[in-house]
PDB file of C-alpha atoms in Angstrom:
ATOM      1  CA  UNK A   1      11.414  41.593  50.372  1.00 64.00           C
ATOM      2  CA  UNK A   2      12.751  41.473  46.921  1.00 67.00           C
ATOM      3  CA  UNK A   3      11.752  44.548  44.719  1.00 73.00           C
ATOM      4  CA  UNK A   4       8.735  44.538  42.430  1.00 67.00           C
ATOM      5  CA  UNK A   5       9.793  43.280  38.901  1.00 65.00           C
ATOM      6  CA  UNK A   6       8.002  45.117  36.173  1.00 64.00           C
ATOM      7  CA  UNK A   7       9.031  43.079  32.888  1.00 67.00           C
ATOM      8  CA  UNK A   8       9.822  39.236  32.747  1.00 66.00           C
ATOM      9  CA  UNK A   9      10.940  37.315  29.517  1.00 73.00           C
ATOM     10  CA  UNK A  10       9.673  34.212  30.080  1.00 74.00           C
ATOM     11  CA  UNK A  11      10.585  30.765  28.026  1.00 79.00           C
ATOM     12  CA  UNK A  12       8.934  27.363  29.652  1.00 83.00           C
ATOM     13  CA  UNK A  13      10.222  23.947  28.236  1.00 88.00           C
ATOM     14  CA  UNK A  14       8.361  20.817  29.770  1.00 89.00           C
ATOM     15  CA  UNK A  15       9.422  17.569  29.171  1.00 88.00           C
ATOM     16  CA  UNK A  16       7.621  14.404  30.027  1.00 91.00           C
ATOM     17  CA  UNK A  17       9.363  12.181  31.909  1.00 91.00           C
ATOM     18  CA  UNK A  18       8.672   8.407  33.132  1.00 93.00           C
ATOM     19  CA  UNK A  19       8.531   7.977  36.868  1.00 90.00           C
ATOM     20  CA  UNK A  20      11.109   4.983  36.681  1.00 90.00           C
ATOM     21  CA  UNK A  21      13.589   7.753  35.611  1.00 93.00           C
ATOM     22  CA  UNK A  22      12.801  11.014  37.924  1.00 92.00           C
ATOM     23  CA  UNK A  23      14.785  10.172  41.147  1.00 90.00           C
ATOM     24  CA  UNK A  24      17.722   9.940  38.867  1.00 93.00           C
ATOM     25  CA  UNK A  25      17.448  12.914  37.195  1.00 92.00           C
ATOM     26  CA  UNK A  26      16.472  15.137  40.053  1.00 89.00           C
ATOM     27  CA  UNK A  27      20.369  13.947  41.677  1.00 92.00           C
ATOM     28  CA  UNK A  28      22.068  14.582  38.612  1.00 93.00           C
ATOM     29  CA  UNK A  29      19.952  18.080  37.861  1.00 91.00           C
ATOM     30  CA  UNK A  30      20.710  19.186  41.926  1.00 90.00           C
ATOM     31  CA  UNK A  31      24.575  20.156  40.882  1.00 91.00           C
ATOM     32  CA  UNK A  32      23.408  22.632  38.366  1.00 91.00           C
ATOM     33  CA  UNK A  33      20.127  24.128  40.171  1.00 85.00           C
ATOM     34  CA  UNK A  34      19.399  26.832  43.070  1.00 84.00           C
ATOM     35  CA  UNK A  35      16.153  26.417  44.962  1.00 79.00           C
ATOM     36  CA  UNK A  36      14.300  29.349  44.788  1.00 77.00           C
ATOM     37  CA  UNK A  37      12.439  31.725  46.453  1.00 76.00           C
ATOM     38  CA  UNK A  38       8.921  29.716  46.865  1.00 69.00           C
ATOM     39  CA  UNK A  39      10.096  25.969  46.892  1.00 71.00           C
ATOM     40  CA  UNK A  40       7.041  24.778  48.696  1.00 72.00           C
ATOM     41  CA  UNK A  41       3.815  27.167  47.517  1.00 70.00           C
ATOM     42  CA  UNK A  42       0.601  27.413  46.218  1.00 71.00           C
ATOM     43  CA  UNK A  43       0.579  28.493  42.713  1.00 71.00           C
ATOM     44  CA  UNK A  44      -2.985  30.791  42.466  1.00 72.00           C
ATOM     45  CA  UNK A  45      -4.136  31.688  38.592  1.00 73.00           C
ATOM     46  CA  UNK A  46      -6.708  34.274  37.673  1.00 77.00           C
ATOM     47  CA  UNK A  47      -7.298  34.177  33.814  1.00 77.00           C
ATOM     48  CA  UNK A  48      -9.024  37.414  32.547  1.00 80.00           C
ATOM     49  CA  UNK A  49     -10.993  37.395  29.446  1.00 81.00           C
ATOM     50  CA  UNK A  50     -13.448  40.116  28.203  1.00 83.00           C
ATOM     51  CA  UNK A  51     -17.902  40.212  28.981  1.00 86.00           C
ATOM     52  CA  UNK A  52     -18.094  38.108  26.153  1.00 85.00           C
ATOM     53  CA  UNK A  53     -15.014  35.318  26.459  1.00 84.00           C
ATOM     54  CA  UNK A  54     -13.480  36.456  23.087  1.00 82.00           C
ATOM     55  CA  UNK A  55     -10.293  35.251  24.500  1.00 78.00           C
ATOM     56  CA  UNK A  56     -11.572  31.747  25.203  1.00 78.00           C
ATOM     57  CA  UNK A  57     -13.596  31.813  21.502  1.00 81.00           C
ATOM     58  CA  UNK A  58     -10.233  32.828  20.078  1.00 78.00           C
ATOM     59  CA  UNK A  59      -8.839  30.010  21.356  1.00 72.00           C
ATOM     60  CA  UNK A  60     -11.815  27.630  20.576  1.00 72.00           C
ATOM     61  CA  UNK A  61     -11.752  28.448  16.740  1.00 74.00           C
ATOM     62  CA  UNK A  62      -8.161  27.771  16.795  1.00 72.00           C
ATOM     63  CA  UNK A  63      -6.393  31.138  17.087  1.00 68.00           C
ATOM     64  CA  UNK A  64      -2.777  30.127  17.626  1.00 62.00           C
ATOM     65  CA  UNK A  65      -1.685  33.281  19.534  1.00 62.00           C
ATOM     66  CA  UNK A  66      -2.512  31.654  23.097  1.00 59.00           C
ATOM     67  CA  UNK A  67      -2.986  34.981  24.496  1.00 62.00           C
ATOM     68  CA  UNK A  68      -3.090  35.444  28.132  1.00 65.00           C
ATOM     69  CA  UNK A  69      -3.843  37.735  30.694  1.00 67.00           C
ATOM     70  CA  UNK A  70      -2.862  36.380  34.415  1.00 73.00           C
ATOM     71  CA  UNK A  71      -2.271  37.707  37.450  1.00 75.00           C
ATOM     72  CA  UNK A  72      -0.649  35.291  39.645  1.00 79.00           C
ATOM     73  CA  UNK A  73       0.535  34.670  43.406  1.00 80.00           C
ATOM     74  CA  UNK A  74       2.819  32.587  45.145  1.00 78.00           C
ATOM     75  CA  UNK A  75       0.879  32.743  48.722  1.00 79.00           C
ATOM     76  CA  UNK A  76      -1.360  29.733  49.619  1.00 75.00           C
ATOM     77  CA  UNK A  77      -3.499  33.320  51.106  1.00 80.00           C
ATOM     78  CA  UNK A  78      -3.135  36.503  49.153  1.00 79.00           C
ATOM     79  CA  UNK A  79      -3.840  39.247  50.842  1.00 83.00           C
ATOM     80  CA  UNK A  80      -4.696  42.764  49.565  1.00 85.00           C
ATOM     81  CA  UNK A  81      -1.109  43.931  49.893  1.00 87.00           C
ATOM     82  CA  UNK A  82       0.247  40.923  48.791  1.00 83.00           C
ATOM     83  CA  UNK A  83       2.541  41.100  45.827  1.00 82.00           C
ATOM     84  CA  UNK A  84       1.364  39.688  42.626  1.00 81.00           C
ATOM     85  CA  UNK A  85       2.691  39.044  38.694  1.00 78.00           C
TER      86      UNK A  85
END
């Protein structure tokens, strides 16, 4: 088992892409990519807010910052030992 990581610096990019294109650019993306550790998995969310959803208010009266709390599992069943982000 890999060991816990305690900080993660995290940048996401998406990028929509037409289906008429993706077989293509999966083969020509394989060269420069490494499978990794969960390449067939259940992603499970749970989004904390407080009693009162001020997080999802924020967020409805247009507060930019996109806070969020997560914790998050790979494992189509999380158990209580399981490790978790």
């Amino acid at each position: 088992m890999k060991p816990i990581e305690t900080t993660f610096k995290r940048i996401e990019t998406k990028y929509v892409v037409s289906k008429k294109i993706l077989d293509k650019l999966v083969q020509d993306l394989k060269k420069y990519l490494v499978e990794d550790d969960y390449p067939i998995s259940t992603i499970s969310n749970i989004y904390f807010d407080t009693e009162d959803f001020d997080i999802l208010q924020d967020e409805h009266l247009g507060d930019k910052r996109k806070e969020k709390v997560r914790m998050r599992t790979y494992l189509s069943q999380a158990k209580i030992d399981s490790q978790v982000f």
